[in-house]
PDB file of C-alpha atoms in Angstrom:
ATOM      1  CA  MET V   1       0.000   0.000   0.000  1.00  0.00           C
ATOM      2  CA  LYS V   2       1.287   3.452  -0.902  1.00  0.00           C
ATOM      3  CA  THR V   3       2.058   5.884   1.851  1.00  0.00           C
ATOM      4  CA  GLU V   4       0.975   9.494   1.855  1.00  0.00           C
ATOM      5  CA  LYS V   5       4.475  10.623   0.968  1.00  0.00           C
ATOM      6  CA  ASP V   6       4.521   8.331  -2.084  1.00  0.00           C
ATOM      7  CA  LEU V   7       1.176   9.740  -3.237  1.00  0.00           C
ATOM      8  CA  TRP V   8       2.441  13.336  -2.918  1.00  0.00           C
ATOM      9  CA  GLU V   9       5.575  12.491  -4.874  1.00  0.00           C
ATOM     10  CA  GLU V  10       3.471  10.870  -7.595  1.00  0.00           C
ATOM     11  CA  LEU V  11       1.269  13.992  -7.935  1.00  0.00           C
ATOM     12  CA  GLU V  12       4.124  16.477  -7.721  1.00  0.00           C
ATOM     13  CA  GLY V  13       4.064  18.990 -10.540  1.00  0.00           C
ATOM     14  CA  ARG V  14       0.677  18.090 -12.036  1.00  0.00           C
ATOM     15  CA  ASN V  15      -2.948  18.834 -11.273  1.00  0.00           C
ATOM     16  CA  PRO V  16      -4.984  15.703 -10.401  1.00  0.00           C
ATOM     17  CA  PHE V  17      -8.311  17.453 -11.092  1.00  0.00           C
ATOM     18  CA  LYS V  18      -9.624  17.467 -14.643  1.00  0.00           C
ATOM     19  CA  VAL V  19     -12.698  18.991 -16.246  1.00  0.00           C
ATOM     20  CA  PRO V  20     -14.639  16.817 -18.669  1.00  0.00           C
ATOM     21  CA  ALA V  21     -14.250  17.792 -22.314  1.00  0.00           C
ATOM     22  CA  GLY V  22     -16.814  20.380 -23.454  1.00  0.00           C
ATOM     23  CA  TYR V  23     -18.085  21.056 -19.912  1.00  0.00           C
ATOM     24  CA  PHE V  24     -17.962  24.852 -20.135  1.00  0.00           C
ATOM     25  CA  GLU V  25     -19.459  24.974 -23.648  1.00  0.00           C
ATOM     26  CA  GLY V  26     -23.053  26.037 -23.262  1.00  0.00           C
ATOM     27  CA  LEU V  27     -22.924  25.969 -19.449  1.00  0.00           C
ATOM     28  CA  THR V  28     -24.487  29.416 -19.126  1.00  0.00           C
ATOM     29  CA  GLU V  29     -27.391  28.477 -21.413  1.00  0.00           C
ATOM     30  CA  GLN V  30     -28.023  25.270 -19.471  1.00  0.00           C
ATOM     31  CA  ILE V  31     -28.146  27.095 -16.147  1.00  0.00           C
ATOM     32  CA  MET V  32     -30.371  29.891 -17.473  1.00  0.00           C
ATOM     33  CA  SER V  33     -32.773  27.366 -19.017  1.00  0.00           C
ATOM     34  CA  ARG V  34     -33.331  25.743 -15.634  1.00  0.00           C
ATOM     35  CA  ILE V  35     -34.319  29.035 -13.922  1.00  0.00           C
ATOM     36  CA  PRO V  36     -38.065  29.736 -14.170  1.00  0.00           C
ATOM     37  CA  ILE V  37     -37.940  33.404 -15.159  1.00  0.00           C
ATOM     38  CA  ASP V  38     -41.714  33.852 -15.525  1.00  0.00           C
ATOM     39  CA  SER V  39     -42.412  32.988 -11.907  1.00  0.00           C
ATOM     40  CA  TYR V  40     -40.170  35.782 -10.595  1.00  0.00           C
ATOM     41  CA  GLU V  41     -41.110  38.653 -12.893  1.00  0.00           C
ATOM     42  CA  GLY V  42     -43.204  41.343 -11.302  1.00  0.00           C
ATOM     43  CA  LYS V  43     -43.494  39.558  -7.987  1.00  0.00           C
ATOM     44  CA  GLY V  44     -41.552  41.002  -5.116  1.00  0.00           C
ATOM     45  CA  LYS V  45     -41.779  40.327  -1.447  1.00  0.00           C
ATOM     46  CA  VAL V  46     -43.626  43.123   0.303  1.00  0.00           C
ATOM     47  CA  ILE V  47     -41.821  44.222   3.440  1.00  0.00           C
ATOM     48  CA  SER V  48     -43.983  46.034   5.928  1.00  0.00           C
ATOM     49  CA  LEU V  49     -42.911  49.190   7.724  1.00  0.00           C
ATOM     50  CA  TYR V  50     -42.839  47.282  11.024  1.00  0.00           C
ATOM     51  CA  ASP V  51     -40.433  44.716   9.560  1.00  0.00           C
ATOM     52  CA  ARG V  52     -38.150  47.515   8.380  1.00  0.00           C
ATOM     53  CA  MET V  53     -38.234  49.312  11.719  1.00  0.00           C
ATOM     54  CA  ARG V  54     -37.932  46.239  13.949  1.00  0.00           C
ATOM     55  CA  PRO V  55     -34.086  46.236  14.260  1.00  0.00           C
ATOM     56  CA  TRP V  56     -34.131  49.951  15.139  1.00  0.00           C
ATOM     57  CA  LEU V  57     -36.870  49.396  17.719  1.00  0.00           C
ATOM     58  CA  TYR V  58     -34.914  46.557  19.329  1.00  0.00           C
ATOM     59  CA  MET V  59     -31.770  48.691  19.473  1.00  0.00           C
ATOM     60  CA  ALA V  60     -33.677  51.620  21.008  1.00  0.00           C
ATOM     61  CA  ALA V  61     -35.235  49.288  23.592  1.00  0.00           C
ATOM     62  CA  ALA V  62     -31.783  47.945  24.499  1.00  0.00           C
ATOM     63  CA  PHE V  63     -30.446  51.469  25.047  1.00  0.00           C
ATOM     64  CA  VAL V  64     -33.438  52.441  27.169  1.00  0.00           C
ATOM     65  CA  GLY V  65     -32.949  49.277  29.228  1.00  0.00           C
ATOM     66  CA  LEU V  66     -29.278  50.080  29.790  1.00  0.00           C
ATOM     67  CA  LEU V  67     -30.115  53.631  30.825  1.00  0.00           C
ATOM     68  CA  LEU V  68     -32.684  52.358  33.316  1.00  0.00           C
ATOM     69  CA  ILE V  69     -30.201  49.887  34.773  1.00  0.00           C
ATOM     70  CA  PHE V  70     -27.618  52.646  35.237  1.00  0.00           C
ATOM     71  CA  LYS V  71     -30.276  54.912  36.725  1.00  0.00           C
ATOM     72  CA  VAL V  72     -31.298  52.241  39.250  1.00  0.00           C
ATOM     73  CA  PHE V  73     -27.800  51.263  40.351  1.00  0.00           C
ATOM     74  CA  ILE V  74     -25.902  54.532  40.022  1.00  0.00           C
ATOM     75  CA  GLY V  75     -28.495  57.301  39.961  1.00  0.00           C
ATOM     76  CA  PRO V  76     -30.069  57.299  43.462  1.00  0.00           C
ATOM     77  CA  ALA V  77     -26.733  57.157  45.298  1.00  0.00           C
ATOM     78  CA  THR V  78     -25.479  60.301  43.618  1.00  0.00           C
ATOM     79  CA  ILE V  79     -28.768  62.192  43.851  1.00  0.00           C
ATOM     80  CA  THR V  80     -29.683  61.563  47.496  1.00  0.00           C
ATOM     81  CA  LYS V  81     -26.178  61.667  48.943  1.00  0.00           C
ATOM     82  CA  GLU V  82     -24.841  65.132  49.725  1.00  0.00           C
ATOM     83  CA  VAL V  83     -21.116  65.564  49.421  1.00  0.00           C
ATOM     84  CA  PRO V  84     -19.670  67.615  52.308  1.00  0.00           C
ATOM     85  CA  LYS V  85     -17.681  70.698  51.387  1.00  0.00           C
ATOM     86  CA  GLU V  86     -14.622  69.345  53.103  1.00  0.00           C
ATOM     87  CA  SER V  87     -14.414  65.612  52.520  1.00  0.00           C
ATOM     88  CA  ALA V  88     -12.406  63.150  54.585  1.00  0.00           C
ATOM     89  CA  PHE V  89      -9.878  62.734  51.799  1.00  0.00           C
ATOM     90  CA  VAL V  90      -9.063  66.442  51.732  1.00  0.00           C
ATOM     91  CA  VAL V  91      -8.604  66.539  55.531  1.00  0.00           C
ATOM     92  CA  ALA V  92      -6.458  63.416  55.459  1.00  0.00           C
ATOM     93  CA  SER V  93      -4.347  64.740  52.610  1.00  0.00           C
ATOM     94  CA  ASP V  94      -3.839  68.077  54.424  1.00  0.00           C
ATOM     95  CA  ASP V  95      -2.619  66.222  57.520  1.00  0.00           C
ATOM     96  CA  TYR V  96      -0.265  64.173  55.368  1.00  0.00           C
ATOM     97  CA  VAL V  97       1.152  67.281  53.710  1.00  0.00           C
ATOM     98  CA  ASP V  98       1.752  68.848  57.139  1.00  0.00           C
ATOM     99  CA  TYR V  99       3.512  65.668  58.253  1.00  0.00           C
ATOM    100  CA  LEU V 100       5.765  65.703  55.195  1.00  0.00           C
ATOM    101  CA  GLU V 101       6.620  69.361  55.695  1.00  0.00           C
ATOM    102  CA  ALA V 102       7.586  68.671  59.323  1.00  0.00           C
ATOM    103  CA  LEU V 103       9.861  65.840  58.213  1.00  0.00           C
ATOM    104  CA  GLU V 104      11.432  68.052  55.565  1.00  0.00           C
ATOM    105  CA  ASN V 105      12.042  70.859  58.053  1.00  0.00           C
ATOM    106  CA  GLU V 106      13.586  68.433  60.532  1.00  0.00           C
ATOM    107  CA  TYR V 107      15.874  66.968  57.847  1.00  0.00           C
ATOM    108  CA  TYR V 108      17.094  70.369  56.654  1.00  0.00           C
ATOM    109  CA  SER V 109      17.564  71.577  60.233  1.00  0.00           C
ATOM    110  CA  GLU V 110      19.865  68.639  60.947  1.00  0.00           C
ATOM    111  CA  LEU V 111      21.672  69.144  57.643  1.00  0.00           C
ATOM    112  CA  TYR V 112      22.286  72.846  58.357  1.00  0.00           C
ATOM    113  CA  ALA V 113      23.388  72.067  61.894  1.00  0.00           C
ATOM    114  CA  GLU V 114      26.009  69.593  60.580  1.00  0.00           C
ATOM    115  CA  ALA V 115      27.160  72.127  57.986  1.00  0.00           C
ATOM    116  CA  ILE V 116      27.590  74.833  60.652  1.00  0.00           C
ATOM    117  CA  ASP V 117      29.487  72.413  62.944  1.00  0.00           C
ATOM    118  CA  ARG V 118      31.901  71.527  60.136  1.00  0.00           C
ATOM    119  CA  SER V 119      32.548  75.135  59.171  1.00  0.00           C
ATOM    120  CA  GLU V 120      33.574  76.107  62.696  1.00  0.00           C
TER     121      GLU V 120
END
């Protein structure tokens, strides 16, 4: 039995697919003769306005649904909750800035003191 490699080597360089002689001669006429042209002339599918608008209606309904979901989960918390003028974050950050300034002043005070001691 031939292996796959032997089969590929046998087919190398040539096309194994062949078209029967005279296949394309008159092919268009044969296909056109099989199509019943009379049954399709003048008859078109009537598409109603609702069928044309249905995808747009579905998309609009999806957007309205998303807006309602956001309104339910996000909306009431921001409307009913009053934000204080001075929030906890601002107070905490002011305390942190004061702390950093104190550390900086202490560091430079020690640095200046060492510099003065060395110069004397």
